[in-house]
């Protein structure tokens, strides 16, 4: 059977031109990757992101299917997710088409008959999908009216050059095909096959009056243009490290992605470390530098960042771009295209010739940006190239606190309180065990055979409003006949505030002290009402040998309900919405149990906010922000209360003492306390149980 189309038709000299230029392009492409590694990423500190190797390979394949082929993460925003899906599959069809052409022409001759026709059709389809998507992206970037949506994008020379180059490659390819089809004699088998090349045929129909000689000449001219443009595009993308290089860096970032739980920060080896945290760009690990380099400036992280949305001086996108700009400058990378200046945190004036000497903290990344983050993880969760923002922010905080002894004014007393009194509730008039009065609660010291340790947490033990959460949960446990105990006065801070604020030294002291205590009691299972304590006990204590089964109270109450150990008596005839805490939902995937608990209460009408689940909006209290006053913009907690009020809810249900206090404060400051109340899910269940 005949090949469907002759490769290098009308271009007898085609093979040696294509293969010579192709080899040059491949060499430059490989050189660029090696140069990038050698000059840029290698500046970072060593970090093992290869092991466990086979588990990593397995995870990479899974991620490739889910986030690559199916685009799950990118399609969380249908626009621009769908055009990106078009580009992805368009590229796959085009590149695969070219590869199959090459293999079939020289070796296997399999592009014949129906297989050849399918190959023609899918190559054309790929090109059409590609053009549609690029045009949509160009309209979006250059023609769309300004507004909140457009604000997430910026424009660089690279955006324009990349778009024009790849559009030129695909369009010129269609024209080459069109002139070939127009020159084919009507009535031949090849002419009949042209219907399987709809893109080329569409243009060819417009060339019906052109003479054969002119068609052949123009076909040759366009072929040369197409080949040179393609090779030029590859060289540009490679050397100038265009944003299109994210095809490589995003793939690498997916492969080297952290295998630790998302809620776990990396520990510092305090005994061996030569520096603490990150005070200059080379203090980041090589993977963190690859991360920074992989950013495509898509703006998704900025669009979901509660700090940015509420007007705080932080944009995760701008932070990553500022790091990238600084990294490339200090790396002496020879083919540098700087990110657009609109991406930088600093004013244009601060970007002078001498910018390589700028200090990372203060001049590249302002301190106020570093302290504005709540470590909510929304950026991490949405970034399509898997950039890990919160760890970088905490690393810079570690440098500020441990190397420079710079602590925000309001935070210092909190860290001092942890050190002196083992808790974060400054000015409390309560003792650790006062909340237990009248509840018949035993301590591990006198009930070491308890099945469950209730880790109460600083807020629920010592803060007036949150004490009610601990009391409600203890009443539920007692009513359900659970054999539990607390640590009583032996409990101290879990260390979460210390760690997120950057005081890794204090965190490790707290963690090791607590782990020793828990291990001495032989504790196996722990329940917490606080997602921060839950996350740190579950995901970070194992870094220091503390391996426990850790359960959040929402999960435990849901479990008791399933077992029939909870008798709900009274109804709660209210419209209720549920606020997902970041450290429960986004970091630990616990979305359903709290909702199951709320729905189980008779007469409850549960309504959802627009920003819920993994798209929840931080209350503003995470990452130590609970103690730092928001002096700019709107308070994040007030923005969240706006979300609550949009649902018409009369109660906002929470499952975190920090969220509860942040939201209650905002209810007070917005003056909506008459119509809106805040209740922890344990309080709601205890009320319904009439405890
Ligand atoms: S962790 Fe949250 S607050 Fe911090 S940069 Fe990311 S989205 Fe913004
Ligand atoms: S960090 Fe990720 S989400 Fe943010 S702009 Fe860069 S690629 Fe997009």
XYZ file of C-alpha atoms and ligand atoms in Angstrom:
707
model
C 0.000 0.000 0.000
C 1.149 3.521 -0.797
C 2.184 6.055 1.837
C -0.589 8.622 2.328
C 1.741 11.513 1.699
C 5.267 11.821 0.502
C 7.557 13.348 3.102
C 9.810 16.068 1.615
C 7.506 16.284 -1.400
C 8.888 18.919 -3.822
C 11.998 19.380 -1.613
C 14.608 16.867 -2.746
C 17.290 18.516 -0.620
C 14.926 18.455 2.407
C 16.389 15.555 4.382
C 19.903 16.888 4.824
C 18.647 20.400 5.613
C 16.177 19.151 8.209
C 18.579 16.724 9.816
C 21.499 19.151 9.905
C 19.390 21.904 11.455
C 17.650 19.361 13.675
C 20.931 18.161 15.124
C 22.029 21.757 15.764
C 18.712 22.483 17.534
C 18.924 19.349 19.687
C 22.519 20.139 20.696
C 21.551 23.692 21.686
C 18.518 22.375 23.564
C 20.653 19.928 25.544
C 23.348 22.563 26.125
C 20.710 24.910 27.560
C 19.485 22.310 30.046
C 23.014 21.475 31.163
C 23.953 25.186 31.388
C 20.846 25.859 33.415
C 21.685 23.045 35.783
C 25.367 23.983 36.020
C 25.017 27.752 36.337
C 21.674 28.122 38.061
C 20.179 25.168 39.933
C 23.536 23.837 41.148
C 23.996 26.979 43.225
C 21.561 25.504 45.737
C 22.246 23.259 48.694
C 22.152 19.461 48.309
C 18.831 17.736 48.947
C 17.823 14.146 48.286
C 14.803 14.232 46.037
C 15.531 10.931 44.317
C 14.559 8.425 46.963
C 12.561 6.285 47.435
C 13.219 5.936 43.725
C 10.616 3.401 42.593
C 7.864 4.931 44.690
C 8.810 8.249 43.169
C 8.590 6.785 39.650
C 5.157 5.344 40.470
C 3.932 8.669 41.844
C 5.320 10.483 38.802
C 3.448 8.213 36.378
C 0.240 8.693 38.341
C 0.729 12.448 38.390
C 1.505 12.432 34.665
C -1.833 10.772 33.951
C -3.926 12.814 36.348
C -2.355 16.273 36.067
C -0.736 15.821 32.626
C -3.067 13.909 30.343
C -6.263 14.781 32.219
C -5.142 18.216 33.475
C -6.979 17.782 36.799
C -5.122 20.580 38.589
C -5.205 23.048 35.698
C -8.880 22.365 34.958
C -9.822 23.558 38.434
C -10.147 26.828 36.542
C -11.922 25.973 33.295
C -10.739 29.209 31.748
C -7.768 29.149 31.102
C -7.694 25.398 31.871
C -9.460 24.273 28.680
C -7.241 26.285 26.277
C -4.212 24.868 28.077
C -5.610 21.368 27.588
C -5.928 22.188 23.861
C -2.290 23.291 23.751
C -1.173 20.182 25.590
C -2.991 17.742 23.317
C -2.261 19.863 20.240
C 1.461 19.622 21.029
C 1.199 15.883 21.681
C -0.485 15.289 18.292
C 1.963 17.549 16.433
C 5.145 16.211 18.013
C 3.982 12.625 17.794
C 2.947 13.249 14.187
C 6.417 14.553 13.297
C 8.109 11.655 15.066
C 5.933 9.053 13.326
C 6.590 10.752 9.973
C 10.311 10.406 10.568
C 10.110 6.756 11.662
C 7.757 5.724 8.886
C 9.640 7.503 6.128
C 13.031 5.980 6.836
C 12.397 2.666 8.480
C 9.037 1.111 9.066
C 6.698 2.520 6.374
C 3.636 2.114 8.551
C 1.868 5.394 7.700
C -0.103 3.755 4.904
C -3.822 3.302 4.310
C -6.115 4.113 7.235
C -3.200 4.514 9.670
C -1.697 7.164 7.416
C -5.039 8.934 7.068
C -5.542 8.920 10.860
C -2.029 10.338 11.229
C -2.860 13.180 8.805
C -6.113 13.921 10.561
C -4.692 13.982 14.087
C -1.718 16.110 13.021
C -4.132 18.660 11.561
C -6.375 18.449 14.603
C -3.346 19.086 16.819
C -2.441 22.175 14.808
C -5.996 23.525 14.945
C -6.306 22.983 18.712
C -2.980 24.705 19.118
C -3.910 27.778 17.080
C -7.286 28.164 18.816
C -5.661 28.020 22.252
C -2.814 30.423 21.438
C -5.258 32.946 20.010
C -7.416 32.676 23.160
C -4.339 33.205 25.331
C -3.198 36.199 23.305
C -6.637 37.793 23.486
C -6.708 37.119 27.212
C -3.324 38.677 27.789
C -3.441 41.599 25.384
C -7.033 42.447 24.558
C -9.043 41.677 27.668
C -10.165 44.667 29.636
C -8.371 45.292 32.915
C -9.966 44.008 36.088
C -9.373 41.612 38.911
C -9.089 38.653 36.536
C -6.610 40.349 34.267
C -4.573 41.548 37.223
C -3.109 38.112 37.765
C -1.344 38.273 34.398
C 1.496 40.476 33.291
C 3.221 40.945 29.983
C 6.814 40.303 29.119
C 8.697 40.348 25.850
C 8.972 36.603 26.206
C 5.181 36.171 26.195
C 4.920 37.963 22.868
C 7.975 36.330 21.266
C 7.007 32.809 22.386
C 3.423 33.199 21.183
C 4.478 34.566 17.791
C 7.115 31.887 17.293
C 4.954 28.876 18.045
C 1.981 30.350 16.205
C 4.293 30.978 13.223
C 5.495 27.374 13.268
C 1.997 25.901 13.233
C 0.469 28.340 10.749
C 3.380 28.034 8.331
C 3.011 24.242 8.592
C -0.613 24.526 7.486
C 0.386 26.735 4.540
C 3.052 24.264 3.392
C 0.439 21.537 3.491
C -2.093 23.753 1.682
C 0.252 24.515 -1.226
C 1.089 20.826 -1.553
C -2.583 19.833 -1.608
C -3.426 22.580 -4.092
C -0.688 21.319 -6.422
C -1.889 17.700 -6.409
C -3.641 16.697 -9.608
C -7.407 16.351 -9.133
C -8.842 12.861 -9.430
C -5.751 11.109 -8.066
C -5.727 8.913 -4.992
C -3.692 11.529 -3.133
C -6.258 14.211 -3.944
C -9.007 11.981 -2.516
C -7.002 11.628 0.681
C -6.709 15.376 1.169
C -10.029 15.451 3.018
C -8.127 13.930 5.970
C -6.045 17.090 6.172
C -8.904 19.537 6.833
C -6.728 22.480 7.948
C -4.518 22.393 4.864
C -7.475 21.653 2.566
C -9.372 24.678 3.848
C -6.530 26.984 2.716
C -5.875 24.939 -0.444
C -9.448 25.591 -1.644
C -8.623 29.294 -1.715
C -5.635 28.614 -4.002
C -7.592 26.951 -6.799
C -6.799 29.681 -9.375
C -3.040 29.700 -8.774
C -0.831 28.152 -11.457
C 1.047 24.926 -10.766
C 4.423 26.620 -11.165
C 3.559 29.297 -8.618
C 2.193 26.681 -6.214
C 5.417 24.682 -6.405
C 7.598 27.769 -5.935
C 5.582 29.046 -2.998
C 5.500 25.595 -1.480
C 9.325 25.554 -1.451
C 9.559 29.089 -0.021
C 7.059 28.311 2.737
C 8.734 25.010 3.506
C 12.050 26.803 4.106
C 10.293 29.430 6.204
C 8.573 26.727 8.275
C 11.787 24.802 8.891
C 13.854 27.883 9.817
C 11.082 29.230 12.041
C 10.799 25.876 13.825
C 14.529 25.619 14.434
C 14.657 29.294 15.482
C 11.819 28.691 17.947
C 13.617 25.722 19.510
C 16.843 27.733 19.839
C 15.033 30.734 21.322
C 13.055 28.635 23.801
C 16.186 26.742 24.826
C 18.761 29.502 25.157
C 16.573 32.275 26.468
C 14.789 29.867 28.692
C 11.407 31.055 27.569
C 8.397 30.334 29.743
C 7.675 27.518 27.281
C 10.537 25.727 28.951
C 8.076 24.837 31.682
C 7.455 21.725 29.578
C 10.832 20.598 30.922
C 10.909 22.279 34.338
C 7.318 21.383 35.252
C 8.022 17.763 34.345
C 11.189 17.809 36.450
C 9.359 19.524 39.298
C 6.667 16.848 39.185
C 9.293 14.119 39.328
C 11.265 15.701 42.191
C 8.154 16.745 44.117
C 8.315 16.264 47.874
C 7.229 12.812 48.995
C 6.621 14.110 52.547
C 3.085 15.017 53.666
C 2.212 18.482 52.339
C 1.684 19.767 55.866
C 5.240 18.944 56.947
C 8.026 21.510 56.844
C 11.564 20.244 56.406
C 13.647 20.094 59.594
C 17.010 21.781 60.107
C 19.801 19.601 61.405
C 20.606 21.962 64.261
C 23.822 20.236 65.210
C 25.403 20.219 61.780
C 23.881 23.183 59.948
C 26.351 25.896 58.945
C 23.551 28.419 58.578
C 19.940 28.556 59.659
C 17.211 29.192 57.123
C 17.707 31.168 53.944
C 19.448 34.539 53.996
C 20.871 34.419 50.484
C 19.700 32.750 47.300
C 22.312 29.981 47.480
C 20.951 28.896 50.879
C 17.905 27.432 49.145
C 18.264 23.825 48.036
C 18.792 23.010 44.346
C 15.170 21.814 44.200
C 13.925 25.102 45.584
C 15.902 26.904 42.866
C 14.459 24.607 40.215
C 11.052 25.472 41.671
C 11.685 29.168 41.299
C 12.901 28.683 37.739
C 9.830 26.650 36.785
C 7.327 29.438 37.512
C 5.296 30.332 34.414
C 3.874 33.560 35.877
C 0.364 32.139 35.434
C -0.835 34.055 38.490
C -3.010 31.276 39.902
C -1.254 31.422 43.286
C -1.746 35.170 43.546
C -5.415 34.835 42.699
C -6.066 32.480 45.625
C -3.677 33.987 48.182
C -5.700 35.388 51.111
C -2.875 37.773 51.960
C -2.852 39.231 48.444
C -6.641 39.311 48.159
C -7.026 41.149 51.445
C -4.403 43.740 50.502
C -1.451 42.529 52.567
C 2.018 43.203 51.121
C 2.487 39.709 49.642
C 1.899 38.055 46.314
C 3.278 34.496 46.049
C 3.696 34.952 42.306
C 5.670 38.152 42.693
C 7.740 36.587 45.427
C 8.698 33.652 43.198
C 9.381 35.988 40.268
C 11.551 38.240 42.419
C 13.526 35.207 43.584
C 13.882 34.057 39.979
C 15.037 37.458 38.798
C 17.630 37.606 41.560
C 18.713 34.000 40.980
C 19.332 34.533 37.276
C 21.244 37.728 37.869
C 23.600 36.270 40.412
C 24.034 33.131 38.309
C 25.581 34.977 35.351
C 23.334 33.070 33.023
C 24.429 34.367 29.612
C 21.062 34.514 27.835
C 18.990 36.336 30.404
C 15.491 37.575 29.800
C 14.309 39.274 32.941
C 10.781 38.836 34.135
C 8.623 41.904 33.529
C 9.155 44.583 36.115
C 5.505 44.443 37.061
C 6.366 41.080 38.622
C 8.754 42.502 41.130
C 7.916 43.384 44.671
C 10.287 46.287 44.690
C 9.794 49.514 42.864
C 11.547 49.946 39.515
C 13.970 52.412 41.145
C 15.388 49.645 43.290
C 16.395 47.639 40.246
C 19.669 49.102 39.218
C 22.777 47.873 37.467
C 24.125 46.808 40.795
C 21.195 44.550 41.554
C 23.308 41.417 42.078
C 24.470 42.903 45.365
C 20.940 43.266 46.710
C 20.334 41.346 49.919
C 17.778 38.581 49.572
C 15.795 39.543 52.645
C 14.887 43.186 52.712
C 15.873 44.162 49.193
C 14.693 41.271 47.020
C 11.910 40.090 49.329
C 10.669 42.704 51.800
C 10.425 41.527 55.390
C 6.783 42.548 55.600
C 6.005 40.127 52.743
C 7.713 37.307 54.616
C 5.596 37.953 57.704
C 2.348 38.444 55.751
C 1.979 34.749 54.891
C -0.435 32.558 56.848
C 1.164 29.366 55.416
C -2.376 28.442 54.352
C -1.067 26.403 51.404
C -3.558 27.752 48.856
C -0.670 28.698 46.530
C 0.975 25.312 46.925
C -2.298 23.565 46.255
C -3.120 25.384 43.023
C 0.294 25.868 41.395
C 0.251 23.859 38.147
C 4.011 23.292 38.256
C 4.101 22.174 41.902
C 6.059 25.079 43.350
C 6.355 24.854 47.135
C 5.923 28.448 48.371
C 5.288 28.158 52.146
C 8.539 26.288 52.828
C 10.524 29.101 51.180
C 8.747 31.711 53.281
C 9.368 29.778 56.493
C 13.018 29.301 55.458
C 13.401 33.088 55.213
C 11.651 33.499 58.574
C 14.126 31.014 60.044
C 16.969 33.213 58.866
C 15.342 36.335 60.304
C 14.728 34.741 63.693
C 17.705 32.410 64.124
C 20.434 34.340 62.320
C 19.355 37.950 62.543
C 17.345 37.812 65.792
C 14.599 39.795 64.045
C 11.210 38.942 65.466
C 8.009 40.928 64.823
C 7.179 42.926 67.914
C 3.926 41.121 68.686
C 5.426 37.688 68.164
C 8.287 37.973 70.607
C 6.108 37.661 73.734
C 4.461 34.558 72.242
C 7.796 32.816 71.709
C 8.889 33.927 75.172
C 5.675 32.549 76.639
C 6.273 29.155 75.013
C 9.750 29.100 76.472
C 8.790 30.291 79.945
C 5.317 28.821 80.416
C 4.930 26.212 77.675
C 1.909 27.863 76.051
C 0.939 30.687 73.703
C -2.006 32.243 75.525
C -0.451 35.413 76.884
C -2.261 36.859 79.885
C -4.460 33.832 80.513
C -5.828 33.580 84.020
C -6.390 29.842 83.735
C -4.233 26.860 84.520
C -3.876 23.952 82.057
C -6.391 21.842 83.974
C -8.963 24.375 85.116
C -11.246 23.668 82.140
C -11.586 20.055 83.333
C -13.408 20.951 86.549
C -16.562 18.919 87.042
C -15.967 16.814 83.927
C -14.436 13.772 85.564
C -11.370 13.807 83.367
C -8.424 11.595 84.165
C -4.795 12.249 83.359
C -2.383 9.770 81.840
C -0.365 9.974 85.033
C -3.249 8.241 86.850
C -4.863 6.380 83.925
C -2.026 5.037 81.824
C -4.280 2.339 80.316
C -6.456 4.907 78.509
C -7.282 3.979 74.881
C -6.992 7.527 73.704
C -5.050 10.643 74.594
C -6.990 13.892 74.202
C -4.316 16.462 73.257
C -6.131 19.589 74.379
C -3.858 22.271 72.884
C -2.978 25.697 74.282
C -6.039 27.592 73.057
C -8.653 25.026 74.074
C -7.068 24.656 77.515
C -6.346 28.279 78.323
C -8.335 30.740 76.205
C -11.772 31.724 77.508
C -13.859 31.064 74.395
C -11.941 28.007 73.190
C -12.185 26.290 76.583
C -15.821 25.585 75.667
C -14.623 23.471 72.730
C -12.498 21.272 75.001
C -15.341 20.965 77.492
C -17.906 20.068 74.821
C -15.627 17.443 73.296
C -14.783 15.903 76.685
C -18.520 15.680 77.487
C -19.103 13.869 74.176
C -16.274 11.417 74.905
C -17.635 10.738 78.381
C -21.179 10.258 77.099
C -19.924 7.869 74.410
C -18.055 5.827 77.024
C -14.595 6.437 75.559
C -11.680 5.504 77.825
C -9.606 8.638 77.360
C -7.181 10.762 79.326
C -5.347 14.045 78.969
C -1.794 14.961 79.916
C -3.168 17.481 82.398
C -0.549 19.940 83.595
C 2.138 17.949 81.762
C 0.912 19.112 78.347
C 2.895 21.935 76.739
C 2.753 23.701 73.400
C 3.004 21.319 70.421
C 5.444 23.739 68.781
C 3.400 24.682 65.715
C 3.609 28.465 66.273
C 7.381 28.255 66.849
C 7.929 26.270 63.687
C 5.715 28.337 61.372
C 7.183 31.556 62.747
C 10.664 30.278 61.943
C 11.957 29.410 65.396
C 12.988 25.896 64.442
C 15.203 25.618 67.489
C 12.315 26.201 69.869
C 10.055 23.911 67.871
C 12.506 21.030 68.017
C 12.946 21.489 71.777
C 9.152 21.366 72.249
C 8.734 18.422 69.888
C 11.426 16.321 71.494
C 10.175 17.058 74.996
C 6.624 16.115 74.030
C 7.639 13.004 72.119
C 9.634 11.751 75.087
C 6.653 12.290 77.379
C 4.242 10.574 74.985
C 6.578 7.644 74.417
C 7.124 7.230 78.149
C 3.374 6.855 78.578
C 3.251 4.438 75.628
C 0.725 6.633 73.820
C -0.558 5.112 70.575
C -3.579 7.187 69.606
C -4.123 10.925 70.010
C -7.173 13.050 69.295
C -7.005 16.844 68.928
C -9.557 19.601 68.452
C -6.940 21.848 66.832
C -5.908 21.209 63.204
C -2.507 22.807 63.858
C -1.745 20.394 66.677
C -3.233 17.591 64.580
C -0.973 18.403 61.627
C 2.191 18.780 63.615
C 1.668 15.625 65.710
C 0.687 13.602 62.661
C 3.048 14.914 60.004
C 6.007 16.540 61.751
C 6.612 14.609 64.975
C 7.594 11.503 62.927
C 10.654 13.533 61.791
C 11.874 13.233 65.406
C 10.744 9.700 66.169
C 7.219 10.479 67.399
C 4.977 8.052 65.535
C 1.377 8.104 66.703
C -2.041 7.597 65.205
C -3.477 11.111 65.241
C -7.176 11.818 64.759
C -9.016 15.107 64.520
C -12.086 15.477 66.693
C -14.296 15.865 63.607
C -13.183 12.414 62.463
C -13.592 10.931 65.916
C -17.095 12.326 66.456
C -18.113 11.109 62.971
C -16.739 7.674 63.904
C -18.656 7.632 67.203
C -21.814 8.563 65.299
C -21.300 5.689 62.855
C -20.858 3.326 65.786
C -24.130 4.537 67.275
C -22.430 5.811 70.418
C -23.807 9.329 70.123
C -27.470 10.023 70.782
C -28.559 13.285 69.197
C -31.724 14.562 70.838
C -32.444 18.213 70.053
C -32.500 19.738 66.621
C -30.740 22.902 65.517
C -33.127 24.616 63.167
C -30.562 26.982 61.645
C -28.876 27.767 58.387
C -25.263 26.763 58.946
C -22.161 27.076 56.824
C -18.860 25.336 57.488
C -15.450 26.986 57.277
C -12.699 24.538 56.215
C -9.535 25.136 58.294
C -6.440 25.099 56.045
C -4.492 22.653 58.192
C -7.411 20.243 58.337
C -8.624 20.443 54.751
C -5.959 21.516 52.320
C -3.024 19.983 54.164
C -4.718 16.832 55.418
C -7.653 16.228 53.076
C -10.233 16.133 55.858
C -13.307 17.696 54.289
C -16.129 15.210 54.709
C -16.140 14.198 58.428
C -16.975 17.694 59.768
C -19.757 17.979 57.209
C -21.084 14.528 58.141
C -21.152 15.592 61.788
C -23.046 18.805 61.040
C -25.527 17.087 58.723
C -26.265 14.444 61.368
C -27.703 17.074 63.717
C -31.496 17.157 63.263
C -33.017 20.123 61.392
C -29.682 21.616 60.350
C -29.672 23.296 56.954
C -26.027 23.135 55.789
C -25.224 25.636 53.057
C -21.825 25.850 51.403
C -19.714 28.914 50.742
C -18.322 29.524 47.267
C -14.810 29.175 48.679
C -14.896 25.778 50.332
C -12.967 22.538 50.428
C -9.526 22.922 48.878
C -10.633 26.354 47.682
C -11.304 27.511 51.252
C -10.128 30.956 52.325
C -7.819 31.256 55.324
C -9.211 32.924 58.455
C -5.896 34.788 58.700
C -4.692 33.011 61.840
C -2.256 30.415 60.450
C 1.518 30.580 60.265
C 1.747 32.676 63.411
C -0.377 35.449 61.830
C -2.774 34.954 64.740
C -0.464 37.224 66.760
C 0.501 39.705 64.048
C -1.773 42.678 63.511
C -2.869 43.295 59.922
C -2.045 46.943 59.407
C -2.685 47.080 55.661
C -5.700 46.223 53.541
C -8.699 44.414 54.994
C -8.441 41.777 57.706
C -8.560 38.305 56.161
C -11.049 37.189 58.805
C -13.406 39.983 57.742
C -13.145 38.900 54.108
C -14.056 35.393 55.277
C -17.044 36.678 57.213
C -18.188 38.358 53.974
C -18.070 34.909 52.359
C -20.104 33.500 55.255
C -22.704 36.236 54.969
C -23.118 35.652 51.238
C -24.678 32.281 52.137
C -27.213 33.845 54.519
C -26.005 31.485 57.271
C -26.917 32.172 60.893
C -24.082 30.024 62.243
C -20.568 29.561 60.938
C -19.354 26.155 62.065
C -15.645 25.791 62.749
C -13.373 22.909 63.682
C -10.350 24.856 64.888
C -9.936 27.075 67.965
C -7.782 29.548 66.003
C -10.351 29.862 63.197
C -13.053 30.292 65.813
C -11.287 33.209 67.492
C -10.346 34.898 64.236
C -13.903 34.656 62.911
C -15.470 35.694 66.219
C -13.247 38.771 66.262
C -14.332 39.600 62.741
C -18.007 39.051 63.609
C -17.480 41.573 66.413
C -15.536 44.117 64.356
C -18.075 43.954 61.536
C -20.913 44.337 64.035
C -22.876 41.325 62.790
C -23.011 39.437 66.094
C -26.801 39.816 66.280
C -27.351 37.682 63.212
C -24.277 35.465 63.045
C -22.788 33.108 65.620
C -19.710 30.931 65.539
C -19.805 27.408 66.993
C -17.316 24.563 66.972
C -18.761 21.300 65.682
C -18.174 19.723 69.114
C -20.297 22.441 70.732
C -23.082 21.812 68.238
C -23.039 18.064 68.868
C -22.917 18.515 72.657
C -25.911 20.875 72.437
C -27.833 18.366 70.376
C -26.920 15.597 72.851
C -28.214 17.934 75.593
C -24.975 17.574 77.557
S 0.668 30.065 51.952
Fe -1.290 31.191 51.772
S -0.854 33.253 52.566
Fe 1.164 32.260 52.164
S 1.690 32.901 50.082
Fe 0.629 30.941 49.895
S -1.536 31.474 49.549
Fe -0.503 33.320 50.331
S 4.179 30.025 41.394
Fe 2.945 28.517 40.281
S 0.825 29.317 40.418
Fe 2.211 30.997 40.959
S 2.553 32.132 39.050
Fe 4.230 30.637 39.234
S 3.509 28.830 38.116
Fe 1.706 30.106 38.484
